[in-house]
Amino acid sequence: MSEKDVTGWDYNDLPFEVDEPPVKVKKRKPDLSYFWIFNILICALILIYIGVTDDVTPEAKSPSVATILVPESIENNLFNLINVERNLSGVHSLTRDSKLDYLARSHSIDMGNRDFFSHVSPDGAGIEDRADYIGFTCNLSTLKENIIVVDISDFPSEKIVERWVDNGGDYVNILDSNAVSSGVGIFISKDKIYATQVFC
């Protein structure tokens, strides 16, 4: 019996020798597994992106007031506004003192962290005690200090200065012609701003 391939041809009758009859080659289907994996990954990334952007509400996108406020900028603004108030009353400007800034800022931070509002800390330390602790000596007989706490929603620096001006004792400190230097320090808590100004 002659050898036939899948096509039914008899290869023994050929005028030349054939080592092996040709084999019918099945066409390979393209491997689509990578194609589907790639498409699934793209779809997943799109869904993740849509999910993330949908979760971010307009309120969440805009930073809170607390994240917009920059302590150093507020301190500079308060210091300048106090000098404007002094100048309007014919009193010379104060110079900025970094040690007084530190003294004021540390008291604001202490008030905010320990949730009190006073010139004297819960430990009984007043402005003179705090100055002694950092080795600061004032040429005036006593250091003077203004403090305030305001809600963040009622923030502008001008309002802080207005409240100091409206308070008799604070206003006397602001216009003290013997004072030559000052420091300002603020602390921003979750919903409040603590401000301290020290005069020397």
Steps between C-alpha positions, in 0.01 A plus 500: 500500500644829401567765757266792475503825687202672636423647159458148357798522264713192441862598555640172368399599146701825500796525258724600791552369846325649796645424839187582684163584365398858564293541808199719491588790725221633707487876508581619848252736652669810637560492875258764625571453869746794507256714307225435756732551795610834356140611441394393848787700653408811300135470607602452863718811491218704348257379766748577777555850361126565474447369852773723644378814325139432598599460866665841506218742564548872429529558875778243530688644203517848648738522796360588840557843648757353740714368214494837321615700803876541530607586857802710397289710263239564768771595750656744254162650420410545867836660574460746211141586596608575858766738367239668279278547808792649694594733214140623466521603866837669450706226666822366346508158333621194688789288379456124467691282746543128429525411871173680567351318200606173661360607837165597344475194275582255778224648719245479215599137438473424872151655522384306195648166602384520862170671420525803730482875443700705746819699545594241762544134405339217700846453658486858632760641256443858386674703230798587725548133594494396137749775409735392781478142378638594156749748646333815367528830686289802410626856547151603615406439859256231387415316183149557370287247321177491298323171437189403307321192373261515204304251296661424166178608329545845660863521404627810316802661668317833499233353730763382746654847512154661529424284804832592659432868430152470654646347818629777725801315643606356165472841334721656768764236421472567126554876545770477769761750385764339723483176305757475222478137393236233468435143401190328369413132506193309396380144524232354274301217651218307335249785526672782688787744463699593811702821472749658738694825468779586741631856545837608639 
